[in-house]
Amino acid sequence: MTGTRTAPHPRTDGAEDLTADPLRFGVGARVTVAVMADDYADVILSVLAGVDRSGLVVATGDVSTYVGGHEADLLRYLTDLVDAVAATGEHAAVTLHLSRGCPGEVRCELPGGAGPRPADLPPGRRTGRVAVAEWALYPLVDDVRAGVVPDHMRDIEAAIELARVAGTFRGSEHFVTRLEGDVGAVVETVVGAWARVGRGVQHVTSHVTLSLNSPSRTRG
Amino acid sequence: MTGTRTAPHPRTDGAEDLTADPLRFGVGARVTVAVMADDYADVILSVLAGVDRSGLVVATGDVSTYVGGHEADLLRYLTDLVDAVAATGEHAAVTLHLSRGCPGEVRCELPGGAGPRPADLPPGRRTGRVAVAEWALYPLVDDVRAGVVPDHMRDIEAAIELARVAGTFRGSEHFVTRLEGDVGAVVETVVGAWARVGRGVQHVTSHVTLSLNSPSRTRG
């Protein structure tokens, strides 16, 4: 697994590289799984218990589950998790909130000048199950003195082009881009675009709401 | 109701004011209601049908419901909607995605220089029911040539101070601020901070996931 990762380039100027450690750089996600069935608690606990957490820090709360670690591990975990929810056959909404470049809480604990973190991802797997999703992506400015000001619309358009290439792009609606396709392709689009924009911008977040096993879809 | 609103100041330089019409300015929300019960469809439809939509454009899709209009109407609608879900007694997750200053879809249809839109809100009502929530707020840069670069962390800290004053602030976690309190106070904190930051920044979004009637809370 580690062979598929691109390690950050070592700095040659003697300064500490604040981008190398994914946890220190704040690479992670918050996930809310809402299963629309009376036995939701058993379904959610069973799904969470069955997904491989290798390489990740996982902490479950009463609103969401925090998952932190390398982008490649996050891609694997989120694909497996969303697919496991889809495999239950229950109608469910899954909310993913990805973040990078701003560890800590109220105030980023990294200086604005830490710089972006390069991360190449392996291709996501295909699961054979379908998701529809609404997706937003945000390159953020934390410290304009760092001199790197993201161009929000340029990055959004590049991300949408990635979704078109992945075959998941279905259109644009108020405030969001609509994605549809194999669970693995949808999660790969979201995680991939977030990591790609993160090559040029330190602090990038993304929010996506996925709908699984929607009765309005299967009933036509 | 209209008496509680602050109309944008008329421009005296002859230029068209692009901030005056909330729909044209892109003031709105996307809402996903996930009710964790077998009869979720009936519960959600009943809740959506019972909430006053006055003054708003509402369009329900298979992932979320879009609601567009004046900030004061949004505050009323979202308070009533979340409270109606809480009143069912069912465990539910409600995801709110607020946006302002970027109408259209892939590309903002407003030029970056439209400027911020002032909006004062009436106080939200208190409902007597409780929500816990995880909250993120994003002032965005769409066009750095407009010369207004938001200071993300300054605005976030001002928003958290609003939450402290409202009594809903409960702490900071990875990537989010935790809010807790009366449903009306939590929704007022989120909508109020988003509108407040919008006095100085054109494009502002906010994402919040609310948990209602959580068994881990009532059993705990």
PDB file of C-alpha atoms in Angstrom, chain A:
ATOM      1  CA  MET A   1       0.000   0.000   0.000  1.00  0.00           C
ATOM      2  CA  THR A   2       2.741   2.442   0.858  1.00  0.00           C
ATOM      3  CA  GLY A   3       4.274   1.879  -2.571  1.00  0.00           C
ATOM      4  CA  THR A   4       1.355   3.713  -4.131  1.00  0.00           C
ATOM      5  CA  ARG A   5       2.033   6.872  -2.180  1.00  0.00           C
ATOM      6  CA  THR A   6       4.062   9.848  -3.155  1.00  0.00           C
ATOM      7  CA  ALA A   7       6.111  11.026  -0.241  1.00  0.00           C
ATOM      8  CA  PRO A   8       6.468  14.792   0.070  1.00  0.00           C
ATOM      9  CA  HIS A   9       9.756  15.953  -1.357  1.00  0.00           C
ATOM     10  CA  PRO A  10      12.391  16.489   1.329  1.00  0.00           C
ATOM     11  CA  ARG A  11      13.252  20.134   1.714  1.00  0.00           C
ATOM     12  CA  THR A  12      16.781  21.103   0.892  1.00  0.00           C
ATOM     13  CA  ASP A  13      16.795  24.459   2.648  1.00  0.00           C
ATOM     14  CA  GLY A  14      16.979  23.005   6.141  1.00  0.00           C
ATOM     15  CA  ALA A  15      13.469  24.194   7.126  1.00  0.00           C
ATOM     16  CA  GLU A  16      11.144  21.669   8.683  1.00  0.00           C
ATOM     17  CA  ASP A  17       8.615  20.177   6.255  1.00  0.00           C
ATOM     18  CA  LEU A  18       5.228  20.721   7.899  1.00  0.00           C
ATOM     19  CA  THR A  19       3.391  18.889   5.125  1.00  0.00           C
ATOM     20  CA  ALA A  20       4.941  15.413   5.498  1.00  0.00           C
ATOM     21  CA  ASP A  21       2.847  13.925   8.324  1.00  0.00           C
ATOM     22  CA  PRO A  22      -0.830  13.670   7.315  1.00  0.00           C
ATOM     23  CA  LEU A  23      -2.111  13.931  10.895  1.00  0.00           C
ATOM     24  CA  ARG A  24       0.077  16.927  11.637  1.00  0.00           C
ATOM     25  CA  PHE A  25      -1.123  18.517   8.374  1.00  0.00           C
ATOM     26  CA  GLY A  26      -4.727  17.839   9.394  1.00  0.00           C
ATOM     27  CA  VAL A  27      -5.643  15.380   6.615  1.00  0.00           C
ATOM     28  CA  GLY A  28      -8.958  13.792   7.535  1.00  0.00           C
ATOM     29  CA  ALA A  29     -12.705  13.552   7.290  1.00  0.00           C
ATOM     30  CA  ARG A  30     -15.856  13.674   9.380  1.00  0.00           C
ATOM     31  CA  VAL A  31     -18.540  11.183   8.350  1.00  0.00           C
ATOM     32  CA  THR A  32     -22.209  11.053   9.330  1.00  0.00           C
ATOM     33  CA  VAL A  33     -24.122   7.901   8.397  1.00  0.00           C
ATOM     34  CA  ALA A  34     -27.920   8.189   8.647  1.00  0.00           C
ATOM     35  CA  VAL A  35     -29.711   4.917   7.981  1.00  0.00           C
ATOM     36  CA  MET A  36     -33.447   5.378   7.527  1.00  0.00           C
ATOM     37  CA  ALA A  37     -34.673   2.274   9.304  1.00  0.00           C
ATOM     38  CA  ASP A  38     -35.870   1.399  12.805  1.00  0.00           C
ATOM     39  CA  ASP A  39     -32.775  -0.746  13.395  1.00  0.00           C
ATOM     40  CA  TYR A  40     -30.413   2.065  12.316  1.00  0.00           C
ATOM     41  CA  ALA A  41     -28.209   1.700  15.387  1.00  0.00           C
ATOM     42  CA  ASP A  42     -27.400  -1.961  14.728  1.00  0.00           C
ATOM     43  CA  VAL A  43     -26.877  -1.296  11.017  1.00  0.00           C
ATOM     44  CA  ILE A  44     -24.521   1.638  11.588  1.00  0.00           C
ATOM     45  CA  LEU A  45     -22.506  -0.093  14.320  1.00  0.00           C
ATOM     46  CA  SER A  46     -22.175  -3.211  12.206  1.00  0.00           C
ATOM     47  CA  VAL A  47     -20.998  -1.210   9.181  1.00  0.00           C
ATOM     48  CA  LEU A  48     -18.484   0.818  11.210  1.00  0.00           C
ATOM     49  CA  ALA A  49     -17.117  -2.325  12.868  1.00  0.00           C
ATOM     50  CA  GLY A  50     -16.607  -4.096   9.545  1.00  0.00           C
ATOM     51  CA  VAL A  51     -14.508  -1.501   7.717  1.00  0.00           C
ATOM     52  CA  ASP A  52     -10.697  -1.778   7.688  1.00  0.00           C
ATOM     53  CA  ARG A  53      -9.199   1.156   9.662  1.00  0.00           C
ATOM     54  CA  SER A  54      -5.561   0.368   8.889  1.00  0.00           C
ATOM     55  CA  GLY A  55      -3.350   3.417   9.037  1.00  0.00           C
ATOM     56  CA  LEU A  56      -6.126   5.687  10.294  1.00  0.00           C
ATOM     57  CA  VAL A  57      -7.150   7.355  13.537  1.00  0.00           C
ATOM     58  CA  VAL A  58     -10.910   6.868  14.010  1.00  0.00           C
ATOM     59  CA  ALA A  59     -13.036   8.499  16.729  1.00  0.00           C
ATOM     60  CA  THR A  60     -16.817   8.128  16.756  1.00  0.00           C
ATOM     61  CA  GLY A  61     -18.969  10.893  18.219  1.00  0.00           C
ATOM     62  CA  ASP A  62     -22.706  11.502  18.477  1.00  0.00           C
ATOM     63  CA  VAL A  63     -22.898  13.704  15.365  1.00  0.00           C
ATOM     64  CA  SER A  64     -20.127  12.261  13.187  1.00  0.00           C
ATOM     65  CA  THR A  65     -17.093   9.995  13.088  1.00  0.00           C
ATOM     66  CA  TYR A  66     -13.671  11.607  12.689  1.00  0.00           C
ATOM     67  CA  VAL A  67     -11.157   9.756  10.498  1.00  0.00           C
ATOM     68  CA  GLY A  68      -7.595  11.056  10.117  1.00  0.00           C
ATOM     69  CA  GLY A  69      -4.632   9.816   8.100  1.00  0.00           C
ATOM     70  CA  HIS A  70      -3.052   9.505   4.659  1.00  0.00           C
ATOM     71  CA  GLU A  71      -5.204  10.365   1.629  1.00  0.00           C
ATOM     72  CA  ALA A  72      -4.835   6.847   0.181  1.00  0.00           C
ATOM     73  CA  ASP A  73      -6.086   5.262   3.411  1.00  0.00           C
ATOM     74  CA  LEU A  74      -8.975   7.730   3.544  1.00  0.00           C
ATOM     75  CA  LEU A  75      -9.971   6.885  -0.024  1.00  0.00           C
ATOM     76  CA  ARG A  76      -9.977   3.172   0.800  1.00  0.00           C
ATOM     77  CA  TYR A  77     -11.857   3.637   4.098  1.00  0.00           C
ATOM     78  CA  LEU A  78     -14.526   5.981   2.722  1.00  0.00           C
ATOM     79  CA  THR A  79     -15.116   3.764  -0.325  1.00  0.00           C
ATOM     80  CA  ASP A  80     -15.476   0.678   1.880  1.00  0.00           C
ATOM     81  CA  LEU A  81     -17.686   2.497   4.389  1.00  0.00           C
ATOM     82  CA  VAL A  82     -20.115   4.012   1.868  1.00  0.00           C
ATOM     83  CA  ASP A  83     -20.245   0.725  -0.027  1.00  0.00           C
ATOM     84  CA  ALA A  84     -21.011  -1.209   3.164  1.00  0.00           C
ATOM     85  CA  VAL A  85     -23.917   1.149   3.863  1.00  0.00           C
ATOM     86  CA  ALA A  86     -25.160   0.722   0.279  1.00  0.00           C
ATOM     87  CA  ALA A  87     -24.865  -3.069   0.623  1.00  0.00           C
ATOM     88  CA  THR A  88     -27.360  -3.122   3.498  1.00  0.00           C
ATOM     89  CA  GLY A  89     -30.057  -2.170   0.986  1.00  0.00           C
ATOM     90  CA  GLU A  90     -31.454   0.404   3.401  1.00  0.00           C
ATOM     91  CA  HIS A  91     -32.093   3.954   2.277  1.00  0.00           C
ATOM     92  CA  ALA A  92     -29.358   6.111   3.787  1.00  0.00           C
ATOM     93  CA  ALA A  93     -27.792   9.567   3.619  1.00  0.00           C
ATOM     94  CA  VAL A  94     -24.035   9.778   4.161  1.00  0.00           C
ATOM     95  CA  THR A  95     -22.406  13.173   4.727  1.00  0.00           C
ATOM     96  CA  LEU A  96     -18.649  13.484   4.168  1.00  0.00           C
ATOM     97  CA  HIS A  97     -16.643  16.530   5.244  1.00  0.00           C
ATOM     98  CA  LEU A  98     -13.014  16.381   4.080  1.00  0.00           C
ATOM     99  CA  SER A  99     -10.332  18.756   5.328  1.00  0.00           C
ATOM    100  CA  ARG A 100      -6.575  19.270   4.812  1.00  0.00           C
ATOM    101  CA  GLY A 101      -4.077  21.923   5.796  1.00  0.00           C
ATOM    102  CA  CYS A 102      -5.768  23.210   8.928  1.00  0.00           C
ATOM    103  CA  PRO A 103      -5.184  20.917  11.912  1.00  0.00           C
ATOM    104  CA  GLY A 104      -6.364  22.049  15.288  1.00  0.00           C
ATOM    105  CA  GLU A 105      -9.721  23.458  15.963  1.00  0.00           C
ATOM    106  CA  VAL A 106     -10.736  27.068  16.292  1.00  0.00           C
ATOM    107  CA  ARG A 107      -7.466  28.334  14.899  1.00  0.00           C
ATOM    108  CA  CYS A 108      -5.248  26.432  12.491  1.00  0.00           C
ATOM    109  CA  GLU A 109      -2.199  25.173  14.308  1.00  0.00           C
ATOM    110  CA  LEU A 110      -0.115  25.293  11.152  1.00  0.00           C
ATOM    111  CA  PRO A 111       1.187  28.645  10.031  1.00  0.00           C
ATOM    112  CA  GLY A 112      -0.300  29.810   6.736  1.00  0.00           C
ATOM    113  CA  GLY A 113       3.071  29.329   5.155  1.00  0.00           C
ATOM    114  CA  ALA A 114       3.294  25.560   5.709  1.00  0.00           C
ATOM    115  CA  GLY A 115       2.483  25.241   2.036  1.00  0.00           C
ATOM    116  CA  PRO A 116       0.458  22.695   0.111  1.00  0.00           C
ATOM    117  CA  ARG A 117       0.928  18.927   0.530  1.00  0.00           C
ATOM    118  CA  PRO A 118       1.353  16.800  -2.601  1.00  0.00           C
ATOM    119  CA  ALA A 119      -0.509  13.494  -2.543  1.00  0.00           C
ATOM    120  CA  ASP A 120      -1.029  11.093  -5.400  1.00  0.00           C
ATOM    121  CA  LEU A 121      -3.797   8.580  -4.967  1.00  0.00           C
ATOM    122  CA  PRO A 122      -4.164   5.060  -6.305  1.00  0.00           C
ATOM    123  CA  PRO A 123      -7.321   4.526  -8.368  1.00  0.00           C
ATOM    124  CA  GLY A 124     -10.366   3.766  -6.226  1.00  0.00           C
ATOM    125  CA  ARG A 125     -12.046   0.386  -6.633  1.00  0.00           C
ATOM    126  CA  ARG A 126     -15.461  -0.070  -8.231  1.00  0.00           C
ATOM    127  CA  THR A 127     -18.110  -1.617  -6.002  1.00  0.00           C
ATOM    128  CA  GLY A 128     -21.040  -2.407  -8.312  1.00  0.00           C
ATOM    129  CA  ARG A 129     -23.400  -0.270  -6.216  1.00  0.00           C
ATOM    130  CA  VAL A 130     -24.694   3.189  -7.089  1.00  0.00           C
ATOM    131  CA  ALA A 131     -24.691   6.552  -5.291  1.00  0.00           C
ATOM    132  CA  VAL A 132     -26.088   9.971  -6.153  1.00  0.00           C
ATOM    133  CA  ALA A 133     -24.430  12.938  -4.487  1.00  0.00           C
ATOM    134  CA  GLU A 134     -24.302  16.719  -4.130  1.00  0.00           C
ATOM    135  CA  TRP A 135     -20.782  18.061  -3.856  1.00  0.00           C
ATOM    136  CA  ALA A 136     -19.062  21.299  -2.821  1.00  0.00           C
ATOM    137  CA  LEU A 137     -15.298  21.989  -2.778  1.00  0.00           C
ATOM    138  CA  TYR A 138     -13.575  24.917  -1.056  1.00  0.00           C
ATOM    139  CA  PRO A 139      -9.989  26.128  -1.451  1.00  0.00           C
ATOM    140  CA  LEU A 140      -9.565  28.503   1.534  1.00  0.00           C
ATOM    141  CA  VAL A 141      -7.464  31.495   2.455  1.00  0.00           C
ATOM    142  CA  ASP A 142      -6.155  31.455   5.991  1.00  0.00           C
ATOM    143  CA  ASP A 143      -3.305  33.869   5.768  1.00  0.00           C
ATOM    144  CA  VAL A 144      -3.125  36.224   2.859  1.00  0.00           C
ATOM    145  CA  ARG A 145       0.327  37.271   4.003  1.00  0.00           C
ATOM    146  CA  ALA A 146       1.562  33.884   2.818  1.00  0.00           C
ATOM    147  CA  GLY A 147       1.091  35.302  -0.650  1.00  0.00           C
ATOM    148  CA  VAL A 148      -0.811  32.317  -2.055  1.00  0.00           C
ATOM    149  CA  VAL A 149      -4.389  33.282  -2.826  1.00  0.00           C
ATOM    150  CA  PRO A 150      -6.468  30.447  -4.274  1.00  0.00           C
ATOM    151  CA  ASP A 151      -8.648  31.102  -7.280  1.00  0.00           C
ATOM    152  CA  HIS A 152     -11.831  29.409  -6.083  1.00  0.00           C
ATOM    153  CA  MET A 153     -13.575  29.239  -9.429  1.00  0.00           C
ATOM    154  CA  ARG A 154     -10.514  28.056 -11.332  1.00  0.00           C
ATOM    155  CA  ASP A 155     -10.078  25.175  -8.869  1.00  0.00           C
ATOM    156  CA  ILE A 156     -13.785  24.308  -8.937  1.00  0.00           C
ATOM    157  CA  GLU A 157     -13.782  24.130 -12.712  1.00  0.00           C
ATOM    158  CA  ALA A 158     -10.709  21.881 -12.679  1.00  0.00           C
ATOM    159  CA  ALA A 159     -12.477  19.599 -10.188  1.00  0.00           C
ATOM    160  CA  ILE A 160     -15.588  19.447 -12.336  1.00  0.00           C
ATOM    161  CA  GLU A 161     -13.406  18.503 -15.301  1.00  0.00           C
ATOM    162  CA  LEU A 162     -12.041  15.607 -13.197  1.00  0.00           C
ATOM    163  CA  ALA A 163     -15.633  14.516 -12.515  1.00  0.00           C
ATOM    164  CA  ARG A 164     -16.425  14.630 -16.227  1.00  0.00           C
ATOM    165  CA  VAL A 165     -13.415  12.434 -16.982  1.00  0.00           C
ATOM    166  CA  ALA A 166     -14.460  10.023 -14.205  1.00  0.00           C
ATOM    167  CA  GLY A 167     -17.948   9.841 -15.704  1.00  0.00           C
ATOM    168  CA  THR A 168     -19.600  10.909 -12.436  1.00  0.00           C
ATOM    169  CA  PHE A 169     -20.563  14.475 -13.399  1.00  0.00           C
ATOM    170  CA  ARG A 170     -24.319  14.844 -13.874  1.00  0.00           C
ATOM    171  CA  GLY A 171     -24.856  18.577 -13.737  1.00  0.00           C
ATOM    172  CA  SER A 172     -24.770  21.697 -11.633  1.00  0.00           C
ATOM    173  CA  GLU A 173     -27.466  22.811  -9.240  1.00  0.00           C
ATOM    174  CA  HIS A 174     -27.702  25.696  -6.820  1.00  0.00           C
ATOM    175  CA  PHE A 175     -24.460  25.691  -4.743  1.00  0.00           C
ATOM    176  CA  VAL A 176     -23.468  22.102  -5.633  1.00  0.00           C
ATOM    177  CA  THR A 177     -22.348  19.764  -8.377  1.00  0.00           C
ATOM    178  CA  ARG A 178     -24.434  16.631  -8.844  1.00  0.00           C
ATOM    179  CA  LEU A 179     -22.515  13.356  -9.087  1.00  0.00           C
ATOM    180  CA  GLU A 180     -23.884   9.939  -9.938  1.00  0.00           C
ATOM    181  CA  GLY A 181     -22.324   6.545 -10.522  1.00  0.00           C
ATOM    182  CA  ASP A 182     -20.608   3.626  -8.888  1.00  0.00           C
ATOM    183  CA  VAL A 183     -20.036   4.299  -5.167  1.00  0.00           C
ATOM    184  CA  GLY A 184     -16.295   3.876  -5.746  1.00  0.00           C
ATOM    185  CA  ALA A 185     -16.216   6.333  -8.647  1.00  0.00           C
ATOM    186  CA  VAL A 186     -18.178   8.967  -6.725  1.00  0.00           C
ATOM    187  CA  VAL A 187     -15.946   8.716  -3.627  1.00  0.00           C
ATOM    188  CA  GLU A 188     -12.840   8.703  -5.850  1.00  0.00           C
ATOM    189  CA  THR A 189     -14.048  11.880  -7.593  1.00  0.00           C
ATOM    190  CA  VAL A 190     -14.570  13.689  -4.289  1.00  0.00           C
ATOM    191  CA  VAL A 191     -11.373  12.555  -2.549  1.00  0.00           C
ATOM    192  CA  GLY A 192      -9.347  12.881  -5.748  1.00  0.00           C
ATOM    193  CA  ALA A 193     -10.423  16.450  -6.518  1.00  0.00           C
ATOM    194  CA  TRP A 194      -9.850  17.532  -2.911  1.00  0.00           C
ATOM    195  CA  ALA A 195      -6.320  16.073  -2.967  1.00  0.00           C
ATOM    196  CA  ARG A 196      -5.647  17.532  -6.426  1.00  0.00           C
ATOM    197  CA  VAL A 197      -6.626  21.068  -5.411  1.00  0.00           C
ATOM    198  CA  GLY A 198      -4.487  20.493  -2.318  1.00  0.00           C
ATOM    199  CA  ARG A 199      -1.388  20.356  -4.500  1.00  0.00           C
ATOM    200  CA  GLY A 200      -1.625  24.100  -4.930  1.00  0.00           C
ATOM    201  CA  VAL A 201      -3.564  25.338  -1.891  1.00  0.00           C
ATOM    202  CA  GLN A 202      -2.766  24.502   1.750  1.00  0.00           C
ATOM    203  CA  HIS A 203      -6.252  24.523   3.288  1.00  0.00           C
ATOM    204  CA  VAL A 204      -8.939  22.739   1.244  1.00  0.00           C
ATOM    205  CA  THR A 205     -12.264  21.376   2.455  1.00  0.00           C
ATOM    206  CA  SER A 206     -15.043  19.510   0.679  1.00  0.00           C
ATOM    207  CA  HIS A 207     -18.591  18.614   1.683  1.00  0.00           C
ATOM    208  CA  VAL A 208     -20.683  15.965  -0.035  1.00  0.00           C
ATOM    209  CA  THR A 209     -24.041  14.425   0.764  1.00  0.00           C
ATOM    210  CA  LEU A 210     -24.588  10.971  -0.759  1.00  0.00           C
ATOM    211  CA  SER A 211     -27.957   9.297  -1.114  1.00  0.00           C
ATOM    212  CA  LEU A 212     -28.000   5.490  -1.245  1.00  0.00           C
ATOM    213  CA  ASN A 213     -30.842   3.106  -2.138  1.00  0.00           C
ATOM    214  CA  SER A 214     -33.230   5.988  -2.702  1.00  0.00           C
ATOM    215  CA  PRO A 215     -36.796   4.780  -3.153  1.00  0.00           C
ATOM    216  CA  SER A 216     -37.519   7.731  -5.443  1.00  0.00           C
ATOM    217  CA  ARG A 217     -34.817   6.358  -7.693  1.00  0.00           C
ATOM    218  CA  THR A 218     -35.720   2.660  -7.646  1.00  0.00           C
ATOM    219  CA  ARG A 219     -39.437   3.373  -7.931  1.00  0.00           C
ATOM    220  CA  GLY A 220     -38.693   5.478 -10.975  1.00  0.00           C
TER     221      GLY A 220
END
